[in-house]
Amino acid sequence: MTTKFLSIHGHFYQPLRRDPFTGRIGHEPWAEPYHDFNEKINAECYRPNAEAGNFRHMSFNLGPTLACWLEEKDPRTYETILAADREHNLRYGCGSALAQAYNHAILPLASSREKRIQIAWGIADYQHRLGHAPEGFWLAETAVDYASLNIMAAMGIRFTILAPWQAATPVDPSEPYLVSLSGGRSITVFFFDASLSEAVSFNDEATVNADVFSARLLAKQLNPQKLSRGEPQMLLVATDGETYGHHKCWRDKFLTHLFNVSAPRDGFEVITLARYLHLHPPAREALVEEDSSWSCHHGLKRWRDSCDCIVGSGSWKWHLRHALTRLAAKVDAIYELQAGPNLRDPWSTVEDYVEVKLGRVSPRAFLSAHSSGAPVEACQALLRLLEAQYYRHVMFTSCAFFFEDLDRIEPRNNIAFAARAIALIRSASGIDLEEAFVSDLSAARSWKTNRSGADIYREVKSQRRKRREEAGAATGSLTAA
C-alpha cells in the first residue's frame, strides 16, 4: 500500500464578462482570433483538459460564472467536467470538485452578510450542477479570516486550501490540519506545497517534461522521516487551472502524462483532496493567519489600497472600493425598506435568489414562496430589487482590484455592474443613486491615463445609450421595410 500521494488542484475561474444590460460579451481584441477571452481560454485549456480526461484525476473548482458560460457555449466540455466529479462521487462517496465563493469576492473584506450570501450562492450553484453537497470550498485568492471559515463550516463545508504562509505557525504541508472554530466547529485546511506550486506556475522549465518533474521535483519534496516510518504524505500542487494550456502552452499534455505515467511509475497515487481526507483525517491542529492570501503578503492590501505587489499607485483601489461600499449600503437600505414589508425574511430571500438565476425556479414561483402576500403590482418591483442585489454583489468581483491600474476592463466591468444595480433601483423605487456614486468615483483615478472612475461610468452609460439607439434604428428599419 502506497504512502506517497499526489494531488493537483486547479482553480478554474473566469469573471462575469457579459454586459449587464444586454447579457452579451463584447468583442475583446486582445483575445483574437477569438471573440473574447472565455472562448480563447476554453480552446486552449478547458476543452483540451476535458478531452484528455485530466479532470478525472484532479481536485478542482469550477467558478459559477465560468460554469454558466461553459454550459451555454460549450455544453460538451461542461458536461465532461461535471461527469468527472459525479463519477468520483459514485466511486468514492465524495466529489472531486470544490465549491467557490460565488463571484470571487475577497471574503475577509466583505461584511458578515456578504460573506453568507457569497458562500450560500457558491454552495447552491455547486449543488445545482453536480447533484450533491460540496465538502470543500475554494476561497478567492485563498483570502481567509475566521469569520468566513465559521460560516463555511456552519454550512457543511469540511475543508479548504491555503498557502503554507497562511498558517500562524510553521506547518508540514504534506498533511492536513484541523482548525478549531467557534461553537465547537472545526474545518480542515490543506496547505499546498509552495515550492512545487510556484514551479508549476512560474517556472516554464519545470513542466516541460512530466517524467523529470516527477522523478526530481516531486521526489525532492517528500519528507524522508515519514518515508522511513511508512507514514502517509501528500504533495499538493495548487495553481490557477488556466496554467495547463492557456498561461503555458501544452501543459495540458504535461498533466496527462504526469497523471497516467510519470507519477504512478514513481510510486505516487494520484488522489483528490476529499478522498485523502476520508482516508487520512488530520492528526494535528493549526492556527490561521487572518487577512492573508496566496497572492499578496501585505494583509490583503492588493485589493484595497497601494501595495508592493504591483507597480504604480494603488490609491484608486481605496476610492473604488469606498464608492462601491457606499453604493452597496444604499442599495441594501432601499431593498430592506421597500421589499422588507412584502417578504417573510428579506435576507434569506436574497440568499435563495440564486435559485432564480440558476433557472431552478421561475420568478413568479420564487416570490410566491418568499412573499407575505405581496400585491401583484408590487411583484415586478420586488424582482428588480432582488436583481439589484445580485449586481450589488457581483460588483465586488476581486479581478477589478487585482491589477495595477483603474483604466482596464476588470474595473470597468465592476463599474458597469454597479450601473446596472443603480438602474434597477431607480426602476423599482424611483430613487436615483447615480449622482452620489459618480461623485465618489471621481476620486478614483488611473495613474496611467488620468481617467477617473466617473469617466469610466459615463463611458458605460454612453455605450449603453448608443446600443439602445442602434437597436431602435434597426427596429424602425424593419418596420419600414
XYZ file of C-alpha atoms in Angstrom:
481
model
C 0.000 0.000 0.000
C 1.468 3.336 -1.044
C 2.241 6.102 1.404
C 3.099 8.649 -1.305
C 0.205 10.682 -2.662
C -0.012 13.490 -5.201
C -2.924 15.887 -5.543
C -3.151 18.531 -8.255
C -5.739 21.234 -7.611
C -6.836 23.502 -10.439
C -8.657 26.749 -9.682
C -10.726 27.199 -12.855
C -12.391 30.590 -12.962
C -13.359 33.473 -15.210
C -15.161 36.617 -14.069
C -18.582 37.593 -15.347
C -17.735 39.209 -18.691
C -21.174 39.829 -20.144
C -22.641 43.300 -20.395
C -25.183 43.538 -17.542
C -27.599 45.473 -19.755
C -27.502 43.306 -22.892
C -26.416 39.944 -21.485
C -23.789 39.649 -24.230
C -19.994 39.540 -24.052
C -18.406 42.270 -26.133
C -15.555 41.695 -28.558
C -12.190 41.604 -26.752
C -9.448 42.481 -29.295
C -6.624 41.070 -27.182
C -8.267 37.638 -27.434
C -8.146 37.496 -31.234
C -8.556 35.411 -33.292
C -11.247 34.534 -30.743
C -14.206 36.767 -29.924
C -13.364 37.026 -26.228
C -11.089 35.566 -23.582
C -13.605 32.953 -22.485
C -13.537 31.495 -25.998
C -9.747 31.710 -26.170
C -9.105 30.089 -22.791
C -11.697 27.414 -23.458
C -9.948 26.456 -26.700
C -6.516 26.432 -25.046
C -7.326 24.976 -21.637
C -10.795 23.839 -20.601
C -11.680 21.794 -23.680
C -8.241 20.117 -24.114
C -8.061 19.151 -20.441
C -11.602 17.801 -20.525
C -10.972 15.803 -23.700
C -7.737 14.392 -22.258
C -9.548 13.161 -19.140
C -7.459 15.321 -16.804
C -10.459 16.370 -14.710
C -10.931 12.710 -13.769
C -7.681 12.873 -11.794
C -7.769 16.423 -10.457
C -9.110 18.202 -7.470
C -10.695 21.326 -8.933
C -13.163 24.138 -8.506
C -15.198 25.466 -11.408
C -16.263 29.045 -10.724
C -20.024 29.640 -11.118
C -19.615 32.427 -13.680
C -17.334 30.217 -15.801
C -19.625 27.204 -15.381
C -22.578 29.263 -16.591
C -20.664 30.334 -19.720
C -19.471 26.790 -20.478
C -22.971 25.410 -20.031
C -24.244 27.761 -22.736
C -21.293 27.953 -25.130
C -19.608 24.533 -24.888
C -22.017 22.065 -23.261
C -19.878 19.063 -24.215
C -16.857 20.356 -22.289
C -19.127 21.454 -19.451
C -20.720 18.016 -19.115
C -17.343 16.257 -19.353
C -16.014 18.311 -16.444
C -19.084 17.694 -14.300
C -19.055 13.982 -15.147
C -15.562 13.696 -13.645
C -16.882 14.823 -10.265
C -20.019 12.695 -10.471
C -18.022 9.558 -11.326
C -15.669 10.263 -8.432
C -18.622 10.698 -6.089
C -20.157 7.401 -7.192
C -16.868 5.548 -6.834
C -15.549 7.001 -3.582
C -18.528 8.618 -1.877
C -17.110 12.118 -2.241
C -16.777 14.588 -5.080
C -13.535 15.750 -6.649
C -14.761 19.331 -7.118
C -14.855 22.151 -4.568
C -17.409 24.936 -4.353
C -16.265 28.560 -4.608
C -17.261 31.989 -3.322
C -19.869 32.842 -5.961
C -18.315 35.742 -7.849
C -14.793 35.580 -6.446
C -15.158 38.307 -3.832
C -12.377 38.719 -1.256
C -14.333 37.451 1.735
C -12.257 38.964 4.581
C -13.043 42.394 3.081
C -16.769 41.604 2.956
C -19.402 42.187 5.632
C -20.849 39.255 7.545
C -23.989 39.300 5.404
C -21.951 39.491 2.195
C -19.896 36.509 3.333
C -23.030 34.466 3.986
C -24.534 35.292 0.605
C -21.323 34.608 -1.329
C -20.862 31.252 0.390
C -24.541 30.282 0.154
C -24.680 31.171 -3.556
C -21.482 29.233 -4.225
C -22.804 26.129 -2.480
C -26.185 26.373 -4.237
C -24.505 26.670 -7.637
C -22.378 23.598 -6.887
C -25.355 21.511 -5.759
C -27.373 22.551 -8.807
C -24.663 21.485 -11.231
C -23.268 18.405 -9.508
C -26.239 17.000 -7.624
C -24.549 16.628 -4.240
C -23.291 18.840 -1.430
C -19.687 20.102 -1.567
C -17.166 19.044 1.045
C -14.509 21.563 0.024
C -14.678 25.289 -0.659
C -12.229 27.479 -2.569
C -11.702 30.949 -1.129
C -10.987 33.594 -3.780
C -7.214 34.225 -3.783
C -7.259 31.895 -0.735
C -8.023 35.082 1.237
C -9.061 33.923 4.690
C -10.429 35.019 8.022
C -12.033 33.082 10.851
C -15.448 34.637 10.242
C -15.556 33.164 6.727
C -14.339 29.766 7.946
C -17.053 29.741 10.613
C -19.793 30.417 8.061
C -18.383 27.777 5.722
C -18.306 25.169 8.491
C -21.829 26.079 9.607
C -23.000 25.469 6.031
C -21.457 21.992 5.961
C -18.044 22.672 4.400
C -15.345 20.286 5.654
C -12.129 21.668 4.128
C -10.391 24.423 2.214
C -6.959 25.108 0.686
C -4.448 27.711 1.887
C -0.836 28.634 1.258
C 1.653 27.471 3.919
C 2.449 31.072 4.885
C -1.225 31.475 5.836
C -0.646 29.303 8.890
C 0.111 31.326 12.018
C 2.867 28.854 12.940
C 5.023 26.581 10.734
C 3.226 23.569 9.257
C 4.154 20.446 7.327
C 2.267 20.818 4.012
C 2.370 17.071 3.389
C -0.528 16.573 5.815
C -3.896 18.254 6.518
C -4.524 20.238 9.695
C -7.612 20.796 11.801
C -8.527 24.414 12.563
C -10.789 24.944 15.571
C -13.634 27.421 15.160
C -16.275 28.934 17.412
C -19.298 26.987 18.595
C -17.343 23.748 18.753
C -16.966 23.637 14.975
C -13.795 22.913 13.044
C -12.573 22.826 9.464
C -9.688 21.015 7.793
C -7.058 23.011 5.916
C -4.802 21.589 3.220
C -1.673 23.727 2.865
C -0.254 23.425 -0.632
C 3.415 22.769 -1.351
C 4.753 26.242 -2.138
C 7.886 25.095 -3.965
C 6.020 22.778 -6.326
C 3.101 25.145 -6.888
C 5.381 28.073 -7.677
C 7.447 25.915 -10.037
C 4.336 24.845 -11.948
C 3.012 28.408 -12.080
C 6.117 30.447 -12.815
C 8.998 28.221 -13.963
C 8.462 27.237 -17.594
C 11.268 24.681 -17.497
C 9.763 22.799 -14.556
C 6.812 21.479 -16.562
C 8.444 20.728 -19.906
C 8.884 17.048 -19.047
C 6.492 15.223 -16.702
C 8.970 12.381 -16.141
C 11.641 14.782 -14.912
C 9.116 16.709 -12.828
C 8.009 13.547 -11.050
C 11.422 11.924 -10.582
C 13.224 15.064 -9.443
C 10.867 17.734 -8.152
C 8.238 15.526 -6.546
C 10.788 13.165 -5.023
C 12.733 16.109 -3.590
C 9.679 17.366 -1.678
C 8.931 14.114 0.116
C 9.504 14.053 3.878
C 12.284 11.462 4.431
C 11.300 10.853 8.066
C 7.757 9.973 7.021
C 9.110 7.730 4.290
C 11.277 5.822 6.739
C 8.384 5.435 9.184
C 5.945 4.401 6.453
C 3.621 7.318 7.208
C 1.292 8.706 4.525
C 2.126 12.052 2.990
C 0.538 14.039 0.204
C 2.152 16.596 -2.070
C -0.431 19.218 -3.024
C 0.120 21.410 -6.073
C -2.429 24.243 -6.225
C -2.457 26.698 -9.123
C -4.791 28.522 -11.454
C -6.275 25.821 -13.659
C -5.612 28.002 -16.683
C -1.902 27.266 -16.190
C -2.461 23.992 -18.032
C -2.751 25.158 -21.621
C -3.558 28.870 -21.517
C -0.870 30.510 -19.393
C 1.548 27.799 -20.522
C 1.110 26.072 -23.874
C 0.871 22.269 -23.987
C 0.801 21.901 -20.203
C -2.466 20.007 -20.577
C -0.347 17.270 -22.184
C 2.186 17.524 -19.353
C -0.652 16.952 -16.910
C -1.998 13.945 -18.808
C 1.409 12.250 -18.822
C 2.019 13.102 -15.165
C -1.299 11.585 -14.091
C -1.175 8.451 -16.209
C 2.534 7.606 -16.479
C 5.113 9.595 -14.517
C 3.600 9.847 -11.042
C 2.314 6.232 -10.856
C 5.647 4.910 -12.156
C 7.442 6.756 -9.341
C 5.182 5.266 -6.697
C 2.700 8.113 -6.259
C -1.023 7.567 -6.014
C -2.831 10.481 -7.654
C -5.663 11.458 -5.339
C -8.228 14.184 -4.732
C -8.405 16.191 -1.531
C -11.810 14.921 -0.444
C -10.743 11.309 -0.834
C -7.452 11.882 1.004
C -9.364 13.486 3.857
C -11.634 10.436 4.066
C -8.599 8.128 4.206
C -6.267 10.237 6.340
C -8.043 12.794 8.542
C -5.899 15.450 10.234
C -3.911 14.426 13.280
C -2.663 17.889 14.223
C -4.150 21.353 14.666
C -3.104 24.674 13.180
C -3.952 28.340 13.557
C -4.729 30.541 10.570
C -3.145 33.904 9.830
C -6.151 36.129 9.234
C -6.333 38.591 6.330
C -3.778 36.621 4.338
C -3.862 35.186 0.803
C -1.790 33.264 -1.730
C -1.058 36.293 -3.933
C -0.443 39.156 -1.507
C 1.808 39.224 1.549
C 0.626 42.625 2.749
C -2.603 41.963 4.619
C -4.855 41.965 1.529
C -3.756 45.477 0.564
C -3.639 44.363 -3.065
C -7.448 44.521 -3.141
C -7.964 47.705 -1.156
C -5.045 50.137 -1.498
C -1.478 50.649 -2.684
C 0.649 47.532 -2.297
C 4.185 46.414 -3.130
C 2.672 43.549 -5.164
C 2.021 45.971 -8.021
C 3.737 48.885 -9.738
C 2.371 52.417 -9.664
C -0.150 53.939 -7.293
C -2.954 51.777 -5.997
C -4.792 54.595 -4.234
C -7.554 54.265 -6.842
C -8.434 50.903 -5.284
C -9.347 52.522 -1.980
C -11.557 55.073 -3.718
C -13.220 52.478 -5.965
C -13.941 50.161 -3.039
C -15.194 53.121 -0.993
C -17.579 54.118 -3.794
C -18.862 50.570 -4.203
C -19.257 50.066 -0.448
C -21.274 53.279 -0.065
C -23.454 52.306 -3.018
C -23.981 48.801 -1.623
C -25.140 50.215 1.719
C -27.723 52.385 -0.046
C -28.929 49.511 -2.238
C -29.316 47.378 0.893
C -31.216 50.086 2.779
C -33.656 50.631 -0.099
C -34.131 46.890 -0.508
C -34.840 46.419 3.181
C -37.215 49.385 3.326
C -39.195 48.665 0.173
C -39.001 44.880 -0.156
C -38.965 44.014 3.537
C -42.679 44.523 4.235
C -43.595 42.139 1.411
C -41.134 39.336 2.236
C -41.116 36.857 5.095
C -37.346 37.222 5.528
C -35.679 39.743 3.182
C -32.119 38.480 3.584
C -32.814 34.766 3.396
C -34.730 35.674 0.233
C -31.530 37.176 -1.196
C -29.617 34.012 -0.241
C -32.202 31.938 -2.089
C -32.432 34.260 -5.113
C -29.588 32.379 -6.778
C -32.184 29.667 -7.488
C -33.843 32.094 -9.915
C -30.506 32.938 -11.542
C -29.836 29.217 -11.976
C -33.231 28.710 -13.591
C -34.313 26.228 -10.933
C -37.467 28.190 -10.157
C -39.477 30.813 -12.015
C -39.518 34.381 -10.647
C -43.273 34.096 -10.009
C -42.937 30.821 -8.075
C -39.990 32.234 -6.137
C -41.963 35.271 -4.986
C -44.931 33.088 -4.126
C -42.703 31.038 -1.814
C -40.982 34.015 -0.164
C -43.506 36.848 -0.109
C -46.023 37.522 2.616
C -48.964 38.204 0.344
C -47.377 40.877 -1.847
C -49.897 42.533 -4.181
C -49.463 41.757 -7.872
C -48.403 45.312 -8.678
C -45.522 45.037 -6.170
C -44.068 41.840 -7.630
C -42.216 43.464 -10.525
C -40.589 45.971 -8.185
C -39.592 43.153 -5.820
C -37.882 41.268 -8.631
C -35.991 44.389 -9.693
C -34.853 44.963 -6.124
C -33.633 41.367 -5.937
C -31.842 41.696 -9.273
C -30.212 44.870 -7.937
C -28.992 42.776 -5.007
C -27.429 40.331 -7.442
C -25.433 43.028 -9.241
C -24.620 44.790 -5.984
C -22.733 41.624 -5.017
C -21.179 40.977 -8.429
C -19.673 44.487 -8.438
C -17.196 43.340 -5.753
C -15.579 40.709 -8.010
C -11.905 40.627 -6.998
C -10.470 40.973 -10.510
C -11.239 44.711 -10.531
C -8.752 45.228 -7.699
C -6.067 42.701 -8.628
C -4.145 44.583 -11.312
C -2.131 47.773 -11.225
C -4.449 50.322 -12.842
C -8.035 51.546 -12.887
C -8.300 52.016 -16.651
C -8.665 48.333 -17.511
C -11.532 46.044 -18.486
C -11.809 44.478 -14.998
C -12.623 47.687 -13.039
C -14.790 48.806 -15.940
C -16.846 45.627 -15.642
C -17.425 46.176 -11.924
C -18.460 49.771 -12.558
C -20.875 48.500 -15.226
C -22.364 46.057 -12.691
C -22.811 48.985 -10.301
C -24.524 50.958 -13.072
C -26.926 48.060 -13.560
C -27.738 47.973 -9.840
C -28.392 51.732 -9.904
C -30.704 51.408 -12.917
C -32.666 48.600 -11.259
C -33.062 50.551 -8.022
C -34.259 53.585 -9.986
C -36.788 51.481 -11.871
C -38.055 49.725 -8.739
C -38.178 52.627 -6.310
C -37.800 55.899 -8.187
C -34.686 56.652 -6.127
C -31.631 57.691 -8.143
C -28.271 56.755 -6.606
C -26.221 57.816 -9.610
C -25.090 61.324 -8.665
C -23.538 60.349 -5.330
C -21.894 57.277 -6.840
C -20.357 59.244 -9.708
C -19.099 61.811 -7.203
C -17.413 59.068 -5.177
C -15.967 57.512 -8.346
C -14.381 60.794 -9.396
C -11.752 60.334 -6.667
C -10.576 57.046 -8.212
C -8.092 57.917 -10.925
C -5.823 55.966 -13.270
C -2.139 56.742 -12.784
C -1.542 55.683 -16.383
C -4.228 57.577 -18.323
C -5.537 60.014 -15.680
C -9.090 58.846 -16.396
C -11.337 58.687 -13.350
C -13.900 56.141 -12.279
C -16.530 58.756 -13.118
C -15.169 58.935 -16.675
C -15.464 55.157 -16.974
C -19.004 55.228 -15.591
C -20.035 57.874 -18.104
C -18.464 55.794 -20.879
C -20.513 52.778 -19.764
C -23.670 54.904 -19.848
C -22.770 56.381 -23.243
C -22.193 52.976 -24.798
C -25.475 51.737 -23.376
C -27.290 54.731 -24.893
C -25.631 54.116 -28.253
C -26.665 50.455 -28.257
C -30.253 51.402 -27.461
C -30.315 53.926 -30.309
C -28.859 51.370 -32.717
C -31.433 48.799 -31.625
C -34.206 51.347 -32.088
C -32.948 52.283 -35.548
C -32.790 48.627 -36.554
C -36.344 48.066 -35.332
C -37.501 51.129 -37.250
C -35.861 49.892 -40.448
C -37.552 46.514 -40.127
C -40.906 48.182 -39.513
C -40.469 50.461 -42.527
C -39.481 47.510 -44.693
